[in-house]
Amino acid sequence: MVALPAADTLAEPQKLPAKSAVQDYFRVRTAELTAGQAARQAVEVIHRGLVDLRDTPLAGSDIARETAAMRQVVVDLAGDDADLTDDGGEGVEPGLDTQADVPSFAPRRPEDMWLARWITGHHVHVLFNVYATFALRSANQALRDGDWPEATALLARTTVYVQGFPAARAHAAALPAEHYANAVRPTMVPTVVPVPLSGSAHVEYRAYRKAVEELIAALPEPIEQLALRAPELAFAREALLEADLIEAERHVCLVEPVVGSARSLVQPPATTDNAVSVLRAMRHKRAAAIAPYVRFKDSLAKVLRDG
């Protein structure tokens, strides 16, 4: 493993301005970085995420997808030709006890661990948002340039990140609902923060959503047509859009256990919706939007008509 040089350390990142109240709350900052600085920031986020994953009650499928997306970050930073299995000839022989080399961590109060997890999981989520946006923008440019093989490969990379979105969100939310309601949720409304926090203020996720819209604009053919002349590209687009829909579905399922029937932090008291119903409507809208581009369409109108 090659150590990152100290010169790649970002000087006083806490002094960078936040671009939204959400960035400020989650201690996130975005800025133009050198390749070395970007690598160091990504590695630090991944390291904190992996350390917390050791004690996180998370489904195996979520762990697999979160770590797969983490690995994709490393691949994208190191380059496609990098050998990530090379240990420099210092691998451990089978049967040797490696526990002596594992650092010990002092036990923490559960409440401290839960709050740290809430922040750490969101850092991982933001990291995936950023790298998914980079990959998808590159895919869109490849489509505009007529380079379909490159676009197909980039869409596949984007899908790995998007599959990591709900896994990272589940990681962040792996805390008791009572603790979330009593200790975490109150920190996301005034007077603790200037304005109530909302998912719509996630700068990095909004950039990803815009890139998805640009993908559809760059490749508007229905799947029945595109699959006949460019099947790999058609199915790569489909896989990404299906992962994007699953992300919306998982959001509903992750929010309901911790907020129940409560309204979101930005909904007025008189609204007839609550947080879950709004997320569910967003999921339905997304399903309708991608219907022309996937083989197995989700038609609520058809279900209602046919019973």
Short mmCIF file of C-alpha atoms in Angstrom, two decimals:
data_model
loop_
_atom_site.label_atom_id
_atom_site.label_comp_id
_atom_site.label_asym_id
_atom_site.label_seq_id
_atom_site.Cartn_x
_atom_site.Cartn_y
_atom_site.Cartn_z
CA MET A 1 0.00 0.00 0.00
CA VAL A 2 1.35 3.43 -0.93
CA ALA A 3 0.92 6.20 1.63
CA LEU A 4 -0.58 9.45 0.42
CA PRO A 5 1.94 12.29 0.68
CA ALA A 6 1.39 14.95 3.32
CA ALA A 7 1.36 17.56 0.57
CA ASP A 8 -2.05 16.26 -0.47
CA THR A 9 -3.59 17.22 2.86
CA LEU A 10 -6.26 19.88 2.42
CA ALA A 11 -5.36 22.86 4.59
CA GLU A 12 -8.12 23.94 7.00
CA PRO A 13 -11.10 22.37 5.19
CA GLN A 14 -13.37 23.56 8.00
CA LYS A 15 -12.91 27.11 6.70
CA LEU A 16 -14.46 26.28 3.32
CA PRO A 17 -17.95 27.79 3.01
CA ALA A 18 -20.96 25.47 3.16
CA LYS A 19 -23.19 25.56 0.08
CA SER A 20 -26.33 24.62 2.00
CA ALA A 21 -27.61 24.15 5.53
CA VAL A 22 -27.40 20.40 4.96
CA GLN A 23 -23.70 20.63 4.12
CA ASP A 24 -23.13 22.68 7.25
CA TYR A 25 -25.01 20.22 9.46
CA PHE A 26 -23.27 17.11 8.13
CA ARG A 27 -19.81 18.75 8.10
CA VAL A 28 -19.58 18.42 4.32
CA ARG A 29 -17.71 20.81 2.05
CA THR A 30 -17.15 20.69 -1.69
CA ALA A 31 -14.32 22.36 -3.56
CA GLU A 32 -12.01 21.94 -6.52
CA LEU A 33 -9.27 19.53 -5.41
CA THR A 34 -6.09 18.13 -6.84
CA ALA A 35 -6.08 14.42 -7.62
CA GLY A 36 -4.04 13.78 -4.49
CA GLN A 37 -6.35 15.83 -2.29
CA ALA A 38 -9.41 14.09 -3.71
CA ALA A 39 -7.83 10.70 -3.06
CA ARG A 40 -6.97 11.58 0.52
CA GLN A 41 -10.47 12.89 1.25
CA ALA A 42 -12.08 9.80 -0.27
CA VAL A 43 -9.81 7.40 1.59
CA GLU A 44 -10.50 9.13 4.90
CA VAL A 45 -14.27 8.87 4.37
CA ILE A 46 -13.98 5.21 3.37
CA HIS A 47 -11.77 4.44 6.36
CA ARG A 48 -14.22 5.98 8.83
CA GLY A 49 -17.06 4.14 7.15
CA LEU A 50 -15.29 0.79 7.33
CA VAL A 51 -14.36 1.28 10.98
CA ASP A 52 -17.98 1.97 11.87
CA LEU A 53 -19.28 -0.91 9.74
CA ARG A 54 -17.60 -3.35 12.13
CA ASP A 55 -20.26 -2.54 14.74
CA THR A 56 -23.18 -1.61 12.49
CA PRO A 57 -26.24 -3.90 12.46
CA LEU A 58 -26.62 -3.93 8.69
CA ALA A 59 -27.95 -6.53 6.27
CA GLY A 60 -25.30 -8.51 4.44
CA SER A 61 -26.58 -7.27 1.09
CA ASP A 62 -26.18 -3.67 2.22
CA ILE A 63 -22.66 -4.33 3.47
CA ALA A 64 -21.81 -5.95 0.14
CA ARG A 65 -23.14 -3.04 -1.89
CA GLU A 66 -21.67 -0.34 0.32
CA THR A 67 -18.22 -1.93 0.23
CA ALA A 68 -18.53 -2.56 -3.52
CA ALA A 69 -19.15 1.15 -4.04
CA MET A 70 -16.22 1.96 -1.76
CA ARG A 71 -14.03 -0.30 -3.87
CA GLN A 72 -15.29 1.42 -7.02
CA VAL A 73 -14.13 4.76 -5.60
CA VAL A 74 -10.66 3.30 -5.11
CA VAL A 75 -10.67 1.84 -8.63
CA ASP A 76 -11.72 5.17 -10.12
CA LEU A 77 -9.01 6.98 -8.17
CA ALA A 78 -6.28 4.44 -8.91
CA GLY A 79 -7.19 3.80 -12.54
CA ASP A 80 -8.60 0.75 -14.26
CA ASP A 81 -5.16 -0.84 -14.62
CA ALA A 82 -4.32 -0.72 -10.91
CA ASP A 83 -3.83 -4.06 -9.16
CA LEU A 84 -5.82 -3.72 -5.96
CA THR A 85 -4.84 -7.21 -4.84
CA ASP A 86 -1.11 -6.41 -4.66
CA ASP A 87 0.04 -6.35 -1.04
CA GLY A 88 3.65 -5.54 -1.84
CA GLY A 89 4.80 -9.06 -1.06
CA GLU A 90 3.91 -8.72 2.61
CA GLY A 91 0.79 -10.85 2.65
CA VAL A 92 -0.10 -12.91 5.70
CA GLU A 93 0.54 -16.62 5.43
CA PRO A 94 -2.51 -18.84 5.92
CA GLY A 95 -3.02 -19.88 9.51
CA LEU A 96 -1.18 -16.98 11.12
CA ASP A 97 -2.94 -14.97 13.81
CA THR A 98 -3.51 -11.47 12.48
CA GLN A 99 -5.38 -10.13 15.51
CA ALA A 100 -2.18 -8.78 17.04
CA ASP A 101 -2.02 -6.23 14.23
CA VAL A 102 -5.60 -5.05 14.63
CA PRO A 103 -5.77 -1.77 16.58
CA SER A 104 -7.93 -1.78 19.67
CA PHE A 105 -10.63 0.81 20.16
CA ALA A 106 -11.90 1.96 23.52
CA PRO A 107 -15.59 1.21 24.05
CA ARG A 108 -17.92 4.11 23.37
CA ARG A 109 -21.28 5.01 24.80
CA PRO A 110 -23.95 3.72 22.42
CA GLU A 111 -25.38 7.24 22.12
CA ASP A 112 -22.02 8.61 20.99
CA MET A 113 -21.63 5.78 18.50
CA TRP A 114 -25.10 6.36 17.05
CA LEU A 115 -24.56 10.08 16.52
CA ALA A 116 -21.14 9.47 14.94
CA ARG A 117 -22.72 6.81 12.69
CA TRP A 118 -25.41 9.25 11.57
CA ILE A 119 -22.69 11.62 10.34
CA THR A 120 -20.30 8.96 9.03
CA GLY A 121 -22.97 7.17 7.01
CA HIS A 122 -24.01 10.42 5.40
CA HIS A 123 -20.39 11.18 4.53
CA VAL A 124 -20.20 7.84 2.72
CA HIS A 125 -23.51 8.61 0.98
CA VAL A 126 -22.22 11.99 -0.20
CA LEU A 127 -19.01 10.37 -1.45
CA PHE A 128 -21.04 7.94 -3.56
CA ASN A 129 -23.22 10.81 -4.83
CA VAL A 130 -20.16 12.73 -5.99
CA TYR A 131 -18.49 9.82 -7.75
CA ALA A 132 -21.75 8.65 -9.32
CA THR A 133 -22.21 12.14 -10.74
CA PHE A 134 -18.68 12.19 -12.14
CA ALA A 135 -19.15 8.80 -13.80
CA LEU A 136 -22.61 9.61 -15.15
CA ARG A 137 -21.54 12.97 -16.56
CA SER A 138 -18.68 11.19 -18.32
CA ALA A 139 -21.13 8.61 -19.67
CA ASN A 140 -23.38 11.37 -20.97
CA GLN A 141 -20.43 13.01 -22.71
CA ALA A 142 -19.44 9.68 -24.24
CA LEU A 143 -22.98 9.32 -25.58
CA ARG A 144 -22.82 12.76 -27.13
CA ASP A 145 -19.48 11.81 -28.69
CA GLY A 146 -20.93 8.59 -30.09
CA ASP A 147 -18.62 6.38 -28.01
CA TRP A 148 -21.14 3.73 -26.98
CA PRO A 149 -18.68 1.18 -25.50
CA GLU A 150 -17.23 3.84 -23.19
CA ALA A 151 -20.71 5.05 -22.25
CA THR A 152 -21.77 1.49 -21.46
CA ALA A 153 -18.78 0.95 -19.16
CA LEU A 154 -19.36 4.26 -17.39
CA LEU A 155 -23.04 3.50 -16.85
CA ALA A 156 -22.06 0.21 -15.23
CA ARG A 157 -19.69 2.06 -12.89
CA THR A 158 -22.40 4.56 -12.03
CA THR A 159 -24.76 1.71 -11.17
CA VAL A 160 -22.32 0.40 -8.56
CA TYR A 161 -22.43 3.77 -6.83
CA VAL A 162 -26.20 4.10 -7.06
CA GLN A 163 -26.63 0.64 -5.55
CA GLY A 164 -24.48 1.95 -2.72
CA PHE A 165 -26.79 4.93 -2.06
CA PRO A 166 -29.45 3.06 -0.04
CA ALA A 167 -26.80 0.91 1.63
CA ALA A 168 -24.99 4.00 2.90
CA ARG A 169 -28.29 5.54 3.97
CA ALA A 170 -29.15 2.35 5.86
CA HIS A 171 -25.71 2.54 7.47
CA ALA A 172 -26.41 6.09 8.66
CA ALA A 173 -29.85 5.12 9.96
CA ALA A 174 -28.68 2.04 11.88
CA LEU A 175 -29.67 3.47 15.24
CA PRO A 176 -32.70 3.07 17.50
CA ALA A 177 -35.82 4.90 16.36
CA GLU A 178 -36.26 6.35 19.84
CA HIS A 179 -32.76 7.82 19.79
CA TYR A 180 -33.39 9.28 16.34
CA ALA A 181 -36.66 10.85 17.47
CA ASN A 182 -35.36 12.21 20.77
CA ALA A 183 -31.74 13.11 20.05
CA VAL A 184 -31.09 13.31 16.31
CA ARG A 185 -34.22 14.69 14.65
CA PRO A 186 -34.44 17.71 16.99
CA THR A 187 -30.95 18.79 15.86
CA MET A 188 -32.22 19.31 12.30
CA VAL A 189 -34.72 22.07 13.04
CA PRO A 190 -34.41 25.62 14.40
CA THR A 191 -33.11 26.78 16.76
CA VAL A 192 -30.29 24.25 16.51
CA VAL A 193 -29.94 24.95 12.77
CA PRO A 194 -31.05 28.06 10.86
CA VAL A 195 -33.70 26.29 8.76
CA PRO A 196 -35.37 22.86 8.84
CA LEU A 197 -33.25 20.40 6.91
CA SER A 198 -34.63 18.73 3.81
CA GLY A 199 -33.37 16.18 1.32
CA SER A 200 -34.00 18.71 -1.42
CA ALA A 201 -31.10 20.74 -0.03
CA HIS A 202 -28.55 17.95 -0.59
CA VAL A 203 -26.31 19.69 -3.14
CA GLU A 204 -24.45 16.56 -4.18
CA TYR A 205 -27.58 14.44 -4.63
CA ARG A 206 -29.25 17.18 -6.68
CA ALA A 207 -26.26 17.18 -9.02
CA TYR A 208 -26.67 13.43 -9.48
CA ARG A 209 -30.39 13.79 -10.23
CA LYS A 210 -29.60 16.40 -12.88
CA ALA A 211 -27.12 13.99 -14.47
CA VAL A 212 -29.87 11.34 -14.64
CA GLU A 213 -32.10 13.80 -16.49
CA GLU A 214 -29.23 14.54 -18.88
CA LEU A 215 -28.82 10.80 -19.52
CA ILE A 216 -32.44 10.50 -20.66
CA ALA A 217 -32.03 13.58 -22.85
CA ALA A 218 -28.87 12.13 -24.41
CA LEU A 219 -30.36 8.65 -24.88
CA PRO A 220 -34.15 8.99 -25.25
CA GLU A 221 -34.86 5.82 -27.25
CA PRO A 222 -37.29 3.35 -25.66
CA ILE A 223 -35.65 0.11 -24.65
CA GLU A 224 -37.54 -1.89 -27.29
CA GLN A 225 -35.78 0.12 -30.00
CA LEU A 226 -32.36 0.62 -28.42
CA ALA A 227 -31.95 -3.03 -27.44
CA LEU A 228 -32.18 -4.10 -31.09
CA ARG A 229 -29.20 -2.04 -32.19
CA ALA A 230 -27.18 -1.56 -28.98
CA PRO A 231 -28.26 -4.18 -26.43
CA GLU A 232 -25.35 -3.72 -24.01
CA LEU A 233 -25.95 0.01 -23.85
CA ALA A 234 -29.71 -0.45 -23.47
CA PHE A 235 -29.34 -2.89 -20.60
CA ALA A 236 -26.65 -0.81 -18.88
CA ARG A 237 -29.02 2.16 -18.93
CA GLU A 238 -31.82 -0.07 -17.67
CA ALA A 239 -29.69 -1.40 -14.79
CA LEU A 240 -28.87 2.13 -13.69
CA LEU A 241 -32.48 3.31 -13.84
CA GLU A 242 -33.68 0.21 -11.98
CA ALA A 243 -31.08 0.85 -9.26
CA ASP A 244 -32.25 4.45 -9.13
CA LEU A 245 -35.84 3.30 -8.61
CA ILE A 246 -34.81 0.83 -5.91
CA GLU A 247 -33.01 3.69 -4.18
CA ALA A 248 -36.32 5.57 -3.99
CA GLU A 249 -38.12 2.50 -2.69
CA ARG A 250 -35.50 1.86 -0.04
CA HIS A 251 -35.74 5.48 1.08
CA VAL A 252 -39.40 4.94 1.94
CA CYS A 253 -38.62 1.76 3.86
CA LEU A 254 -35.72 3.32 5.76
CA VAL A 255 -37.61 6.44 6.81
CA GLU A 256 -40.83 4.81 8.01
CA PRO A 257 -39.34 2.96 11.01
CA VAL A 258 -37.80 6.13 12.44
CA VAL A 259 -40.47 8.74 11.66
CA GLY A 260 -43.66 6.66 11.50
CA SER A 261 -46.58 8.81 10.38
CA ALA A 262 -44.91 12.11 11.24
CA ARG A 263 -44.61 14.90 8.72
CA SER A 264 -41.22 15.83 7.37
CA LEU A 265 -39.29 18.68 8.96
CA VAL A 266 -40.32 21.08 6.19
CA GLN A 267 -44.01 20.18 5.88
CA PRO A 268 -46.58 22.61 7.31
CA PRO A 269 -48.99 21.28 9.96
CA ALA A 270 -52.01 21.60 7.66
CA THR A 271 -50.62 19.40 4.89
CA THR A 272 -52.50 16.21 4.08
CA ASP A 273 -49.24 14.33 3.44
CA ASN A 274 -46.59 13.03 5.76
CA ALA A 275 -42.91 12.25 5.18
CA VAL A 276 -43.52 8.69 4.03
CA SER A 277 -46.38 9.52 1.67
CA VAL A 278 -44.29 12.22 -0.03
CA LEU A 279 -41.40 9.81 -0.50
CA ARG A 280 -43.80 7.18 -1.82
CA ALA A 281 -45.20 9.65 -4.36
CA MET A 282 -41.66 10.48 -5.45
CA ARG A 283 -41.03 6.79 -5.96
CA HIS A 284 -44.17 6.43 -8.11
CA LYS A 285 -43.20 9.46 -10.19
CA ARG A 286 -39.75 8.02 -10.78
CA ALA A 287 -41.21 4.66 -11.81
CA ALA A 288 -43.46 6.35 -14.35
CA ALA A 289 -40.56 8.40 -15.72
CA ILE A 290 -38.34 5.39 -16.42
CA ALA A 291 -41.08 3.15 -17.84
CA PRO A 292 -40.06 3.64 -21.50
CA TYR A 293 -36.48 2.63 -20.72
CA VAL A 294 -36.96 -0.62 -18.76
CA ARG A 295 -38.38 -3.97 -19.79
CA PHE A 296 -40.44 -4.61 -16.68
CA LYS A 297 -42.51 -1.50 -16.30
CA ASP A 298 -44.28 -0.35 -13.17
CA SER A 299 -47.73 0.90 -14.14
CA LEU A 300 -49.94 1.87 -11.24
CA ALA A 301 -52.69 2.82 -13.67
CA LYS A 302 -52.66 -0.68 -15.14
CA VAL A 303 -52.78 -2.25 -11.68
CA LEU A 304 -55.75 -0.12 -10.69
CA ARG A 305 -57.53 -0.87 -13.95
CA ASP A 306 -56.95 -4.62 -13.96
CA GLY A 307 -57.24 -5.16 -10.24
#
